[in-house]
PDB file of C-alpha atoms in Angstrom:
ATOM      1  CA  MET U   1       0.000   0.000   0.000  1.00 40.00           C
ATOM      2  CA  GLN U   2       1.311   3.422  -0.965  1.00 42.00           C
ATOM      3  CA  THR U   3       1.514   5.996   1.823  1.00 42.00           C
ATOM      4  CA  MET U   4       0.493   9.541   1.091  1.00 42.00           C
ATOM      5  CA  PRO U   5       3.112  12.224   1.777  1.00 45.00           C
ATOM      6  CA  SER U   6       2.300  14.897   4.318  1.00 44.00           C
ATOM      7  CA  PHE U   7       2.476  18.471   3.013  1.00 47.00           C
ATOM      8  CA  THR U   8       2.507  21.690   4.981  1.00 48.00           C
ATOM      9  CA  THR U   9       2.194  23.973   1.942  1.00 58.00           C
ATOM     10  CA  PHE U  10      -0.087  23.546  -1.020  1.00 63.00           C
ATOM     11  CA  PRO U  11       0.491  24.270  -4.679  1.00 77.00           C
ATOM     12  CA  PRO U  12       0.065  27.962  -5.523  1.00 86.00           C
ATOM     13  CA  GLY U  13      -1.572  27.488  -8.937  1.00 92.00           C
ATOM     14  CA  THR U  14      -5.018  28.151 -10.321  1.00 95.00           C
ATOM     15  CA  ILE U  15      -7.707  25.853 -11.673  1.00 96.00           C
ATOM     16  CA  ARG U  16      -9.243  27.234 -14.878  1.00 97.00           C
ATOM     17  CA  GLN U  17     -10.757  26.213 -18.192  1.00 97.00           C
ATOM     18  CA  LEU U  18      -8.263  26.250 -21.031  1.00 97.00           C
ATOM     19  CA  ARG U  19      -8.779  28.459 -24.072  1.00 96.00           C
ATOM     20  CA  PRO U  20      -7.921  27.405 -27.642  1.00 95.00           C
ATOM     21  CA  SER U  21      -4.732  29.473 -27.338  1.00 96.00           C
ATOM     22  CA  ASP U  22      -3.700  27.175 -24.438  1.00 97.00           C
ATOM     23  CA  LEU U  23      -3.283  24.181 -26.784  1.00 97.00           C
ATOM     24  CA  PRO U  24       0.561  24.354 -26.714  1.00 98.00           C
ATOM     25  CA  ARG U  25       0.566  24.417 -22.884  1.00 98.00           C
ATOM     26  CA  PHE U  26      -1.834  21.448 -22.710  1.00 98.00           C
ATOM     27  CA  ARG U  27       0.171  19.477 -25.283  1.00 98.00           C
ATOM     28  CA  ASP U  28       3.437  20.228 -23.459  1.00 98.00           C
ATOM     29  CA  HIS U  29       1.900  19.042 -20.183  1.00 98.00           C
ATOM     30  CA  LEU U  30       0.881  15.717 -21.728  1.00 97.00           C
ATOM     31  CA  LEU U  31       4.325  15.319 -23.314  1.00 98.00           C
ATOM     32  CA  ARG U  32       6.045  15.959 -19.947  1.00 97.00           C
ATOM     33  CA  LEU U  33       4.186  13.103 -18.230  1.00 96.00           C
ATOM     34  CA  ASP U  34       6.617  10.426 -17.057  1.00 94.00           C
ATOM     35  CA  SER U  35       6.129   6.961 -18.578  1.00 93.00           C
ATOM     36  CA  GLU U  36       3.951   5.631 -15.736  1.00 92.00           C
ATOM     37  CA  SER U  37       1.738   8.743 -15.629  1.00 92.00           C
ATOM     38  CA  ARG U  38       1.416   8.683 -19.415  1.00 93.00           C
ATOM     39  CA  ARG U  39       0.460   5.002 -19.344  1.00 90.00           C
ATOM     40  CA  ASP U  40      -2.114   5.748 -16.639  1.00 88.00           C
ATOM     41  CA  ARG U  41      -3.568   8.655 -18.631  1.00 91.00           C
ATOM     42  CA  PHE U  42      -3.743   6.860 -21.997  1.00 92.00           C
ATOM     43  CA  ASN U  43      -4.379   3.318 -20.676  1.00 85.00           C
ATOM     44  CA  GLY U  44      -1.243   2.097 -22.403  1.00 86.00           C
ATOM     45  CA  VAL U  45       1.834   3.211 -24.273  1.00 88.00           C
ATOM     46  CA  ALA U  46       1.495   6.445 -26.288  1.00 93.00           C
ATOM     47  CA  ASP U  47       4.457   7.941 -28.155  1.00 95.00           C
ATOM     48  CA  ASP U  48       5.069  11.686 -28.484  1.00 97.00           C
ATOM     49  CA  ASN U  49       3.429  11.933 -31.923  1.00 97.00           C
ATOM     50  CA  CYS U  50       0.299  10.193 -30.672  1.00 96.00           C
ATOM     51  CA  VAL U  51       0.132  12.453 -27.607  1.00 97.00           C
ATOM     52  CA  ALA U  52       0.627  15.653 -29.646  1.00 97.00           C
ATOM     53  CA  SER U  53      -2.065  14.601 -32.141  1.00 97.00           C
ATOM     54  CA  TYR U  54      -4.395  13.733 -29.269  1.00 96.00           C
ATOM     55  CA  ALA U  55      -4.005  17.215 -27.733  1.00 97.00           C
ATOM     56  CA  GLU U  56      -4.812  18.848 -31.069  1.00 97.00           C
ATOM     57  CA  ARG U  57      -7.897  16.646 -31.528  1.00 96.00           C
ATOM     58  CA  CYS U  58      -9.155  17.615 -28.077  1.00 95.00           C
ATOM     59  CA  PHE U  59      -9.275  21.286 -28.999  1.00 94.00           C
ATOM     60  CA  ALA U  60     -10.505  20.652 -32.562  1.00 94.00           C
ATOM     61  CA  GLN U  61     -13.390  18.489 -31.308  1.00 93.00           C
ATOM     62  CA  GLY U  62     -14.576  20.859 -28.585  1.00 91.00           C
ATOM     63  CA  THR U  63     -13.373  18.905 -25.574  1.00 96.00           C
ATOM     64  CA  THR U  64     -13.693  20.830 -22.312  1.00 97.00           C
ATOM     65  CA  VAL U  65     -10.246  20.971 -20.683  1.00 98.00           C
ATOM     66  CA  ILE U  66      -9.911  22.211 -17.106  1.00 98.00           C
ATOM     67  CA  ALA U  67      -6.336  22.645 -15.937  1.00 98.00           C
ATOM     68  CA  TYR U  68      -4.170  23.279 -12.934  1.00 97.00           C
ATOM     69  CA  VAL U  69      -1.898  26.124 -14.061  1.00 97.00           C
ATOM     70  CA  GLU U  70       1.173  27.582 -12.359  1.00 96.00           C
ATOM     71  CA  GLY U  71       2.593  30.625 -14.102  1.00 93.00           C
ATOM     72  CA  ASP U  72       2.504  29.800 -17.793  1.00 94.00           C
ATOM     73  CA  LYS U  73       2.565  25.990 -17.384  1.00 97.00           C
ATOM     74  CA  VAL U  74      -0.250  23.474 -17.331  1.00 98.00           C
ATOM     75  CA  LEU U  75       0.748  20.873 -14.722  1.00 97.00           C
ATOM     76  CA  GLY U  76      -2.521  18.962 -14.452  1.00 97.00           C
ATOM     77  CA  ALA U  77      -5.596  18.578 -16.618  1.00 97.00           C
ATOM     78  CA  ALA U  78      -9.086  17.121 -16.602  1.00 96.00           C
ATOM     79  CA  GLU U  79     -10.889  16.518 -19.872  1.00 97.00           C
ATOM     80  CA  LEU U  80     -14.583  16.152 -20.674  1.00 97.00           C
ATOM     81  CA  HIS U  81     -15.305  14.451 -23.998  1.00 96.00           C
ATOM     82  CA  GLU U  82     -18.876  14.159 -25.241  1.00 95.00           C
ATOM     83  CA  ARG U  83     -20.183  10.638 -25.976  1.00 95.00           C
ATOM     84  CA  PRO U  84     -23.049  11.490 -28.369  1.00 93.00           C
ATOM     85  CA  GLU U  85     -23.552   7.845 -29.378  1.00 95.00           C
ATOM     86  CA  LEU U  86     -24.889   6.968 -25.911  1.00 92.00           C
ATOM     87  CA  PRO U  87     -28.619   7.387 -25.188  1.00 91.00           C
ATOM     88  CA  GLU U  88     -28.195   9.605 -22.095  1.00 93.00           C
ATOM     89  CA  PRO U  89     -26.195  12.865 -22.189  1.00 95.00           C
ATOM     90  CA  THR U  90     -22.848  11.294 -21.227  1.00 95.00           C
ATOM     91  CA  GLY U  91     -19.319  12.620 -20.984  1.00 95.00           C
ATOM     92  CA  GLU U  92     -16.088  10.613 -20.905  1.00 95.00           C
ATOM     93  CA  ILE U  93     -13.578  12.102 -18.467  1.00 95.00           C
ATOM     94  CA  ALA U  94      -9.799  11.789 -18.185  1.00 94.00           C
ATOM     95  CA  PHE U  95      -7.181  13.189 -15.808  1.00 94.00           C
ATOM     96  CA  SER U  96      -3.439  13.798 -15.705  1.00 95.00           C
ATOM     97  CA  VAL U  97      -1.232  15.369 -13.051  1.00 95.00           C
ATOM     98  CA  GLU U  98       2.526  15.579 -13.358  1.00 96.00           C
ATOM     99  CA  ARG U  99       4.360  13.176 -11.044  1.00 94.00           C
ATOM    100  CA  GLU U 100       5.831  15.750  -8.640  1.00 94.00           C
ATOM    101  CA  LEU U 101       2.357  17.159  -7.920  1.00 94.00           C
ATOM    102  CA  GLN U 102       0.453  13.905  -7.528  1.00 91.00           C
ATOM    103  CA  HIS U 103      -1.199  13.139  -4.161  1.00 90.00           C
ATOM    104  CA  MET U 104      -1.541  16.840  -3.307  1.00 91.00           C
ATOM    105  CA  GLY U 105      -5.291  17.206  -3.939  1.00 91.00           C
ATOM    106  CA  ILE U 106      -5.008  18.601  -7.465  1.00 94.00           C
ATOM    107  CA  GLY U 107      -6.842  15.662  -9.058  1.00 91.00           C
ATOM    108  CA  ARG U 108      -9.702  16.064  -6.588  1.00 92.00           C
ATOM    109  CA  ARG U 109     -10.000  19.776  -7.337  1.00 94.00           C
ATOM    110  CA  LEU U 110      -9.937  19.131 -11.077  1.00 95.00           C
ATOM    111  CA  PHE U 111     -12.616  16.454 -10.634  1.00 93.00           C
ATOM    112  CA  GLU U 112     -14.836  18.828  -8.636  1.00 94.00           C
ATOM    113  CA  ARG U 113     -14.560  21.530 -11.255  1.00 95.00           C
ATOM    114  CA  LEU U 114     -15.148  19.105 -14.128  1.00 95.00           C
ATOM    115  CA  ILE U 115     -18.317  17.765 -12.505  1.00 94.00           C
ATOM    116  CA  GLY U 116     -19.600  21.328 -12.112  1.00 94.00           C
ATOM    117  CA  ASN U 117     -18.913  22.010 -15.800  1.00 95.00           C
ATOM    118  CA  ALA U 118     -20.519  18.720 -16.853  1.00 96.00           C
ATOM    119  CA  ARG U 119     -23.692  19.536 -14.922  1.00 94.00           C
ATOM    120  CA  GLY U 120     -23.721  23.027 -16.440  1.00 94.00           C
ATOM    121  CA  LEU U 121     -23.544  21.455 -19.918  1.00 94.00           C
ATOM    122  CA  GLY U 122     -26.501  19.183 -19.145  1.00 95.00           C
ATOM    123  CA  TYR U 123     -24.691  15.856 -18.831  1.00 96.00           C
ATOM    124  CA  THR U 124     -26.482  13.324 -16.644  1.00 95.00           C
ATOM    125  CA  ARG U 125     -23.734  10.697 -16.586  1.00 95.00           C
ATOM    126  CA  LEU U 126     -19.931  10.628 -16.641  1.00 95.00           C
ATOM    127  CA  ARG U 127     -17.697   7.688 -17.551  1.00 94.00           C
ATOM    128  CA  VAL U 128     -14.072   7.205 -16.653  1.00 92.00           C
ATOM    129  CA  THR U 129     -11.982   4.314 -17.967  1.00 89.00           C
ATOM    130  CA  THR U 130      -8.615   3.221 -16.644  1.00 85.00           C
ATOM    131  CA  HIS U 131      -6.412   0.164 -16.561  1.00 82.00           C
ATOM    132  CA  PRO U 132      -7.086  -2.101 -13.565  1.00 81.00           C
ATOM    133  CA  HIS U 133      -3.807  -1.199 -11.795  1.00 84.00           C
ATOM    134  CA  ASN U 134      -4.397   2.572 -11.661  1.00 83.00           C
ATOM    135  CA  GLU U 135      -5.313   2.642  -7.976  1.00 84.00           C
ATOM    136  CA  ALA U 136      -5.104   6.437  -7.694  1.00 84.00           C
ATOM    137  CA  MET U 137      -7.699   6.967 -10.439  1.00 86.00           C
ATOM    138  CA  LYS U 138      -9.987   4.288  -9.034  1.00 86.00           C
ATOM    139  CA  ALA U 139      -9.793   5.874  -5.562  1.00 86.00           C
ATOM    140  CA  LEU U 140     -10.509   9.321  -7.005  1.00 86.00           C
ATOM    141  CA  ALA U 141     -13.498   7.996  -8.964  1.00 86.00           C
ATOM    142  CA  ARG U 142     -14.844   6.253  -5.830  1.00 88.00           C
ATOM    143  CA  ARG U 143     -14.554   9.540  -3.932  1.00 89.00           C
ATOM    144  CA  PHE U 144     -17.103  10.949  -6.373  1.00 88.00           C
ATOM    145  CA  ASP U 145     -19.407   7.940  -6.056  1.00 86.00           C
ATOM    146  CA  ALA U 146     -18.457   6.239  -9.308  1.00 88.00           C
ATOM    147  CA  ALA U 147     -19.867   2.755  -9.685  1.00 88.00           C
ATOM    148  CA  LEU U 148     -16.812   0.738 -10.780  1.00 89.00           C
ATOM    149  CA  SER U 149     -16.904  -2.383 -12.921  1.00 85.00           C
ATOM    150  CA  PHE U 150     -14.449  -4.416 -14.971  1.00 89.00           C
ATOM    151  CA  GLU U 151     -15.147  -4.443 -18.735  1.00 85.00           C
ATOM    152  CA  ASP U 152     -12.959  -5.649 -21.601  1.00 83.00           C
ATOM    153  CA  GLY U 153      -9.792  -5.603 -19.476  1.00 83.00           C
ATOM    154  CA  GLU U 154     -10.358  -2.085 -18.115  1.00 87.00           C
ATOM    155  CA  THR U 155     -11.901  -0.568 -15.027  1.00 88.00           C
ATOM    156  CA  VAL U 156     -14.922   1.562 -15.940  1.00 88.00           C
ATOM    157  CA  GLY U 157     -16.482   4.039 -13.545  1.00 90.00           C
ATOM    158  CA  VAL U 158     -19.908   5.601 -14.055  1.00 93.00           C
ATOM    159  CA  ILE U 159     -21.024   8.677 -12.129  1.00 93.00           C
ATOM    160  CA  ASP U 160     -24.726   9.516 -12.110  1.00 93.00           C
ATOM    161  CA  LEU U 161     -24.911  13.320 -12.053  1.00 92.00           C
ATOM    162  CA  ASP U 162     -28.611  13.281 -11.150  1.00 83.00           C
ATOM    163  CA  THR U 163     -27.578  11.982  -7.720  1.00 67.00           C
ATOM    164  CA  PRO U 164     -25.824  14.383  -5.308  1.00 60.00           C
ATOM    165  CA  VAL U 165     -22.205  13.464  -4.596  1.00 54.00           C
ATOM    166  CA  THR U 166     -21.942  12.278  -1.006  1.00 51.00           C
ATOM    167  CA  ARG U 167     -18.188  12.361  -0.463  1.00 48.00           C
ATOM    168  CA  GLY U 168     -17.171  15.253  -2.733  1.00 48.00           C
ATOM    169  CA  ARG U 169     -18.285  18.816  -2.118  1.00 45.00           C
ATOM    170  CA  SER U 170     -21.247  20.804  -3.335  1.00 43.00           C
ATOM    171  CA  PHE U 171     -21.167  22.255  -6.842  1.00 44.00           C
ATOM    172  CA  PRO U 172     -20.764  24.383  -8.906  1.00 44.00           C
ATOM    173  CA  VAL U 173     -17.268  25.698  -8.295  1.00 41.00           C
ATOM    174  CA  ALA U 174     -16.381  29.284  -9.207  1.00 40.00           C
ATOM    175  CA  PRO U 175     -15.011  29.734 -12.768  1.00 43.00           C
ATOM    176  CA  ALA U 176     -11.394  30.277 -11.665  1.00 44.00           C
ATOM    177  CA  GLU U 177     -10.278  29.529  -8.156  1.00 45.00           C
ATOM    178  CA  ARG U 178      -7.032  29.675  -6.266  1.00 43.00           C
ATOM    179  CA  MET U 179      -5.824  26.291  -5.090  1.00 42.00           C
ATOM    180  CA  PHE U 180      -6.340  25.658  -1.372  1.00 39.00           C
ATOM    181  CA  THR U 181      -7.147  29.197  -0.328  1.00 36.00           C
TER     182      THR U 181
END
């Protein structure tokens, strides 16, 4: 079992929605992910070309990207991709936080903000998919009442947005907020 480090100071960055002009910062964040974090984010191996193309597709396809930003650098991101082929208004969500900032509450804050945005866009359900060994993502999803199951070799979490979150906090979150203030 992994122990969580104890911190006396919290990251000084801001959580905000990324603009189209933030594409290079988002792409650079994904490219900086260490191999384990990249595998966790993409559920497998993804080379630099694949990651760069993915970032461009996110912005071209209207994906909502909420990020943890320090200065001019994106150091964590949460994505909301529409799943129009599903009968209910459903979004697929994904998260990434750079290794040195993991286990500091950034993922939780990104998740909170993303849920607020998803509700504002009228989604009634969110899905998150990860490989079965990504314990941090599974724990984060459980925190927001995701019903987890194992499908086709992956762990799939479903969050019903019509039901209030019992372990998270109330929503919506302000458009741009200081971390841990």
